[in-house]
Amino acid sequence: MQAGNRSLALFGGTFDPVHWGHLRVALDTADALKLTEVRLIPSKSPVHRKAPGASEADRLAMLRLAVAEDRSGTLAVDDRELRRDTPSYTVLTLQSLRAEFPARPLLWLIGVDAFQHLMSWYQWPQLFELAHFVVLNRPGYPVANVLSPALAPVWQGRLAREPVALTDTTHGSLYLHTVAPQAISATEIRNKIAAGAGDEALTSLLPPSVLTYIRAHQLYQPEHPPLAPQ
């Protein structure tokens, strides 16, 4: 690990399936903030969205295949939420990580669309006692959306203007970071596969190893496939 930056970045999601948008955002953020480790954390049972289409085992397998293609060695997979018999509450995940790394800065990477609902999260004020939050733009959601009066209880007194705040202390800051927009969604990928899209329509959306896995395990097929001709 590079000297002077012990920060551990954390990027949660269903990864159903993991795609280039996830990977590029993680790597671009790591490069901009000089992070040497970003852990991708697949959720077990998301609290604020519907259940994933693929099983835990399949989502984890696809994520490991994608991370194995990262030649920089920056990305890693952390499956602690899948191994825990509780809903995927972020506060529990951060408590587990903080117990493991008591003196290391923790950075939770999150899209601004999800962050706007932070005050509905389980024990949300405790999150900032455990980690920093790095809010990333999403297509149609600039990071400036965070600075709304409705979210003032979250950002007032926590907003960091420079990324050095994320390394000088272990937790407590909110940093807004703009990345190159990634107009790729897992929903789009699932819909394309269910509609019978060929590989040529999907290769620009997700890593080849992930697409091969999806084909081999027949994931994201329509619930009621068309009847074969008689």
GROMACS .gro file of C-alpha atoms in nm:
model
  230
    1MET     CA    1   0.000   0.000   0.000
    2GLN     CA    2   0.126   0.344  -0.082
    3ALA     CA    3   0.268   0.537   0.210
    4GLY     CA    4   0.054   0.813   0.352
    5ASN     CA    5  -0.286   0.676   0.252
    6ARG     CA    6  -0.421   0.396   0.465
    7SER     CA    7  -0.781   0.467   0.369
    8LEU     CA    8  -1.001   0.172   0.290
    9ALA     CA    9  -1.283   0.248   0.045
   10LEU     CA   10  -1.605   0.047   0.051
   11PHE     CA   11  -1.856   0.019  -0.232
   12GLY     CA   12  -2.177  -0.169  -0.158
   13GLY     CA   13  -2.451  -0.285  -0.392
   14THR     CA   14  -2.652  -0.578  -0.514
   15PHE     CA   15  -2.423  -0.619  -0.819
   16ASP     CA   16  -2.706  -0.796  -1.002
   17PRO     CA   17  -2.503  -0.826  -1.220
   18VAL     CA   18  -2.180  -0.635  -1.168
   19HIS     CA   19  -2.104  -0.426  -1.478
   20TRP     CA   20  -1.852  -0.181  -1.623
   21GLY     CA   21  -2.032   0.112  -1.460
   22HIS     CA   22  -1.962  -0.027  -1.112
   23LEU     CA   23  -1.601  -0.108  -1.191
   24ARG     CA   24  -1.515   0.217  -1.367
   25VAL     CA   25  -1.666   0.431  -1.093
   26ALA     CA   26  -1.472   0.241  -0.828
   27LEU     CA   27  -1.143   0.264  -1.018
   28ASP     CA   28  -1.188   0.628  -1.122
   29THR     CA   29  -1.260   0.725  -0.762
   30ALA     CA   30  -0.962   0.529  -0.638
   31ASP     CA   31  -0.738   0.704  -0.888
   32ALA     CA   32  -0.869   1.053  -0.805
   33LEU     CA   33  -0.848   1.007  -0.428
   34LYS     CA   34  -0.525   0.805  -0.441
   35LEU     CA   35  -0.683   0.501  -0.283
   36THR     CA   36  -0.505   0.170  -0.301
   37GLU     CA   37  -0.792  -0.056  -0.193
   38VAL     CA   38  -1.162  -0.053  -0.278
   39ARG     CA   39  -1.371  -0.338  -0.145
   40LEU     CA   40  -1.690  -0.425  -0.331
   41ILE     CA   41  -1.950  -0.548  -0.082
   42PRO     CA   42  -2.247  -0.741  -0.225
   43SER     CA   43  -2.561  -0.701  -0.016
   44LYS     CA   44  -2.751  -0.998   0.120
   45SER     CA   45  -3.105  -0.861   0.145
   46PRO     CA   46  -3.128  -0.495   0.043
   47VAL     CA   47  -3.345  -0.291   0.276
   48HIS     CA   48  -3.447  -0.016   0.033
   49ARG     CA   49  -3.496  -0.206  -0.293
   50LYS     CA   50  -3.649  -0.527  -0.424
   51ALA     CA   51  -3.471  -0.860  -0.393
   52PRO     CA   52  -3.199  -0.935  -0.652
   53GLY     CA   53  -3.278  -1.148  -0.954
   54ALA     CA   54  -2.970  -1.371  -0.915
   55SER     CA   55  -2.883  -1.576  -0.609
   56GLU     CA   56  -2.624  -1.471  -0.353
   57ALA     CA   57  -2.386  -1.737  -0.481
   58ASP     CA   58  -2.421  -1.623  -0.842
   59ARG     CA   59  -2.380  -1.254  -0.762
   60LEU     CA   60  -2.071  -1.327  -0.554
   61ALA     CA   61  -1.922  -1.550  -0.824
   62MET     CA   62  -1.976  -1.284  -1.092
   63LEU     CA   63  -1.824  -1.017  -0.871
   64ARG     CA   64  -1.514  -1.227  -0.807
   65LEU     CA   65  -1.474  -1.290  -1.180
   66ALA     CA   66  -1.495  -0.918  -1.253
   67VAL     CA   67  -1.249  -0.822  -0.982
   68ALA     CA   68  -1.004  -1.086  -1.104
   69GLU     CA   69  -0.978  -0.885  -1.427
   70ASP     CA   70  -0.857  -0.573  -1.242
   71ARG     CA   71  -0.488  -0.559  -1.326
   72SER     CA   72  -0.425  -0.268  -1.089
   73GLY     CA   73  -0.494  -0.483  -0.783
   74THR     CA   74  -0.708  -0.204  -0.637
   75LEU     CA   75  -1.038  -0.390  -0.626
   76ALA     CA   76  -1.128  -0.666  -0.383
   77VAL     CA   77  -1.444  -0.850  -0.282
   78ASP     CA   78  -1.574  -0.847   0.076
   79ASP     CA   79  -1.860  -1.093   0.135
   80ARG     CA   80  -1.931  -1.014   0.503
   81GLU     CA   81  -2.290  -0.907   0.435
   82LEU     CA   82  -2.366  -1.237   0.264
   83ARG     CA   83  -2.221  -1.426   0.561
   84ARG     CA   84  -2.427  -1.230   0.815
   85ASP     CA   85  -2.777  -1.346   0.915
   86THR     CA   86  -2.925  -0.997   0.923
   87PRO     CA   87  -3.058  -0.749   0.667
   88SER     CA   88  -2.789  -0.549   0.489
   89TYR     CA   89  -2.786  -0.254   0.727
   90THR     CA   90  -2.484  -0.040   0.644
   91VAL     CA   91  -2.430   0.051   1.009
   92LEU     CA   92  -2.376  -0.317   1.097
   93THR     CA   93  -2.130  -0.357   0.810
   94LEU     CA   94  -1.934  -0.051   0.919
   95GLN     CA   95  -1.933  -0.165   1.282
   96SER     CA   96  -1.781  -0.493   1.169
   97LEU     CA   97  -1.518  -0.317   0.960
   98ARG     CA   98  -1.439  -0.065   1.232
   99ALA     CA   99  -1.381  -0.350   1.480
  100GLU     CA  100  -1.141  -0.505   1.228
  101PHE     CA  101  -0.966  -0.176   1.141
  102PRO     CA  102  -0.991   0.048   1.450
  103ALA     CA  103  -0.738   0.308   1.332
  104ARG     CA  104  -0.788   0.303   0.956
  105PRO     CA  105  -0.992   0.568   0.769
  106LEU     CA  106  -1.300   0.407   0.617
  107LEU     CA  107  -1.465   0.562   0.311
  108TRP     CA  108  -1.815   0.455   0.210
  109LEU     CA  109  -1.871   0.528  -0.160
  110ILE     CA  110  -2.233   0.595  -0.248
  111GLY     CA  111  -2.430   0.738  -0.538
  112VAL     CA  112  -2.609   1.066  -0.476
  113ASP     CA  113  -2.946   0.909  -0.562
  114ALA     CA  114  -2.912   0.662  -0.274
  115PHE     CA  115  -2.756   0.919  -0.042
  116GLN     CA  116  -3.059   1.146  -0.071
  117HIS     CA  117  -3.251   0.886   0.132
  118LEU     CA  118  -2.985   0.850   0.401
  119MET     CA  119  -3.206   0.978   0.682
  120SER     CA  120  -3.435   0.679   0.630
  121TRP     CA  121  -3.148   0.436   0.690
  122TYR     CA  122  -3.122   0.231   1.008
  123GLN     CA  123  -2.937   0.430   1.278
  124TRP     CA  124  -2.809   0.675   1.018
  125PRO     CA  125  -2.637   0.923   1.257
  126GLN     CA  126  -2.407   0.642   1.372
  127LEU     CA  127  -2.274   0.600   1.020
  128PHE     CA  128  -2.058   0.910   1.052
  129GLU     CA  129  -1.916   0.780   1.380
  130LEU     CA  130  -1.777   0.487   1.185
  131ALA     CA  131  -1.674   0.617   0.841
  132HIS     CA  132  -1.648   0.903   0.597
  133PHE     CA  133  -1.900   0.918   0.313
  134VAL     CA  134  -1.794   0.994  -0.044
  135VAL     CA  135  -2.097   1.088  -0.253
  136LEU     CA  136  -2.069   1.021  -0.626
  137ASN     CA  137  -2.278   1.168  -0.907
  138ARG     CA  138  -2.509   0.948  -1.112
  139PRO     CA  139  -2.664   1.022  -1.453
  140GLY     CA  140  -2.929   1.284  -1.381
  141TYR     CA  141  -2.812   1.330  -1.022
  142PRO     CA  142  -2.531   1.588  -0.975
  143VAL     CA  143  -2.352   1.582  -0.640
  144ALA     CA  144  -2.484   1.931  -0.567
  145ASN     CA  145  -2.821   1.768  -0.498
  146VAL     CA  146  -2.679   1.671  -0.160
  147LEU     CA  147  -2.668   2.033  -0.047
  148SER     CA  148  -3.043   2.069  -0.014
  149PRO     CA  149  -3.223   2.208   0.291
  150ALA     CA  150  -3.390   1.870   0.340
  151LEU     CA  151  -3.048   1.706   0.382
  152ALA     CA  152  -2.904   1.981   0.602
  153PRO     CA  153  -2.901   1.753   0.911
  154VAL     CA  154  -2.668   1.526   0.717
  155TRP     CA  155  -2.424   1.764   0.551
  156GLN     CA  156  -2.403   2.063   0.787
  157GLY     CA  157  -2.085   2.043   0.990
  158ARG     CA  158  -1.958   1.742   0.798
  159LEU     CA  159  -1.883   1.875   0.450
  160ALA     CA  160  -1.516   1.840   0.355
  161ARG     CA  161  -1.382   2.069   0.082
  162GLU     CA  162  -1.060   1.875   0.023
  163PRO     CA  163  -1.000   1.498   0.013
  164VAL     CA  164  -0.722   1.528   0.271
  165ALA     CA  165  -0.997   1.519   0.534
  166LEU     CA  166  -1.056   1.159   0.435
  167THR     CA  167  -0.706   1.055   0.535
  168ASP     CA  168  -0.633   1.284   0.830
  169THR     CA  169  -0.920   1.138   1.035
  170THR     CA  170  -1.086   0.797   1.047
  171HIS     CA  171  -1.449   0.906   1.010
  172GLY     CA  172  -1.703   1.187   1.025
  173SER     CA  173  -1.667   1.375   0.695
  174LEU     CA  174  -1.882   1.403   0.385
  175TYR     CA  175  -1.703   1.456   0.055
  176LEU     CA  176  -1.867   1.519  -0.283
  177HIS     CA  177  -1.682   1.370  -0.579
  178THR     CA  178  -1.774   1.388  -0.948
  179VAL     CA  179  -1.682   1.095  -1.170
  180ALA     CA  180  -1.728   1.039  -1.543
  181PRO     CA  181  -2.097   0.949  -1.592
  182GLN     CA  182  -2.161   0.580  -1.650
  183ALA     CA  183  -2.491   0.535  -1.828
  184ILE     CA  184  -2.506   0.161  -1.760
  185SER     CA  185  -2.758  -0.004  -1.532
  186ALA     CA  186  -2.805  -0.359  -1.410
  187THR     CA  187  -3.175  -0.326  -1.487
  188GLU     CA  188  -3.093  -0.249  -1.850
  189ILE     CA  189  -2.866  -0.553  -1.868
  190ARG     CA  190  -3.123  -0.786  -1.712
  191ASN     CA  191  -3.392  -0.659  -1.948
  192LYS     CA  192  -3.170  -0.705  -2.253
  193ILE     CA  193  -3.085  -1.061  -2.153
  194ALA     CA  194  -3.450  -1.145  -2.083
  195ALA     CA  195  -3.540  -1.006  -2.425
  196GLY     CA  196  -3.289  -1.238  -2.593
  197ALA     CA  197  -3.009  -0.990  -2.672
  198GLY     CA  198  -2.700  -1.140  -2.827
  199ASP     CA  199  -2.349  -1.112  -2.686
  200GLU     CA  200  -2.264  -0.824  -2.921
  201ALA     CA  201  -2.527  -0.608  -2.747
  202LEU     CA  202  -2.385  -0.681  -2.402
  203THR     CA  203  -2.005  -0.683  -2.436
  204SER     CA  204  -1.982  -0.306  -2.385
  205LEU     CA  205  -2.185  -0.328  -2.063
  206LEU     CA  206  -2.009  -0.592  -1.852
  207PRO     CA  207  -1.684  -0.790  -1.839
  208PRO     CA  208  -1.654  -1.091  -2.073
  209SER     CA  209  -1.609  -1.332  -1.783
  210VAL     CA  210  -1.933  -1.212  -1.624
  211LEU     CA  211  -2.125  -1.248  -1.950
  212THR     CA  212  -1.985  -1.600  -1.995
  213TYR     CA  213  -2.101  -1.687  -1.643
  214ILE     CA  214  -2.449  -1.547  -1.708
  215ARG     CA  215  -2.481  -1.755  -2.026
  216ALA     CA  216  -2.348  -2.070  -1.864
  217HIS     CA  217  -2.589  -2.045  -1.569
  218GLN     CA  218  -2.882  -1.912  -1.775
  219LEU     CA  219  -2.934  -1.613  -1.548
  220TYR     CA  220  -3.195  -1.339  -1.600
  221GLN     CA  221  -3.412  -1.544  -1.832
  222PRO     CA  222  -3.777  -1.438  -1.869
  223GLU     CA  223  -4.012  -1.588  -1.609
  224HIS     CA  224  -4.240  -1.718  -1.882
  225PRO     CA  225  -4.029  -1.799  -2.190
  226PRO     CA  226  -4.210  -1.828  -2.521
  227LEU     CA  227  -4.343  -2.171  -2.612
  228ALA     CA  228  -4.144  -2.369  -2.863
  229PRO     CA  229  -4.310  -2.398  -3.204
  230GLN     CA  230  -4.522  -2.711  -3.241
   0.00000   0.00000   0.00000
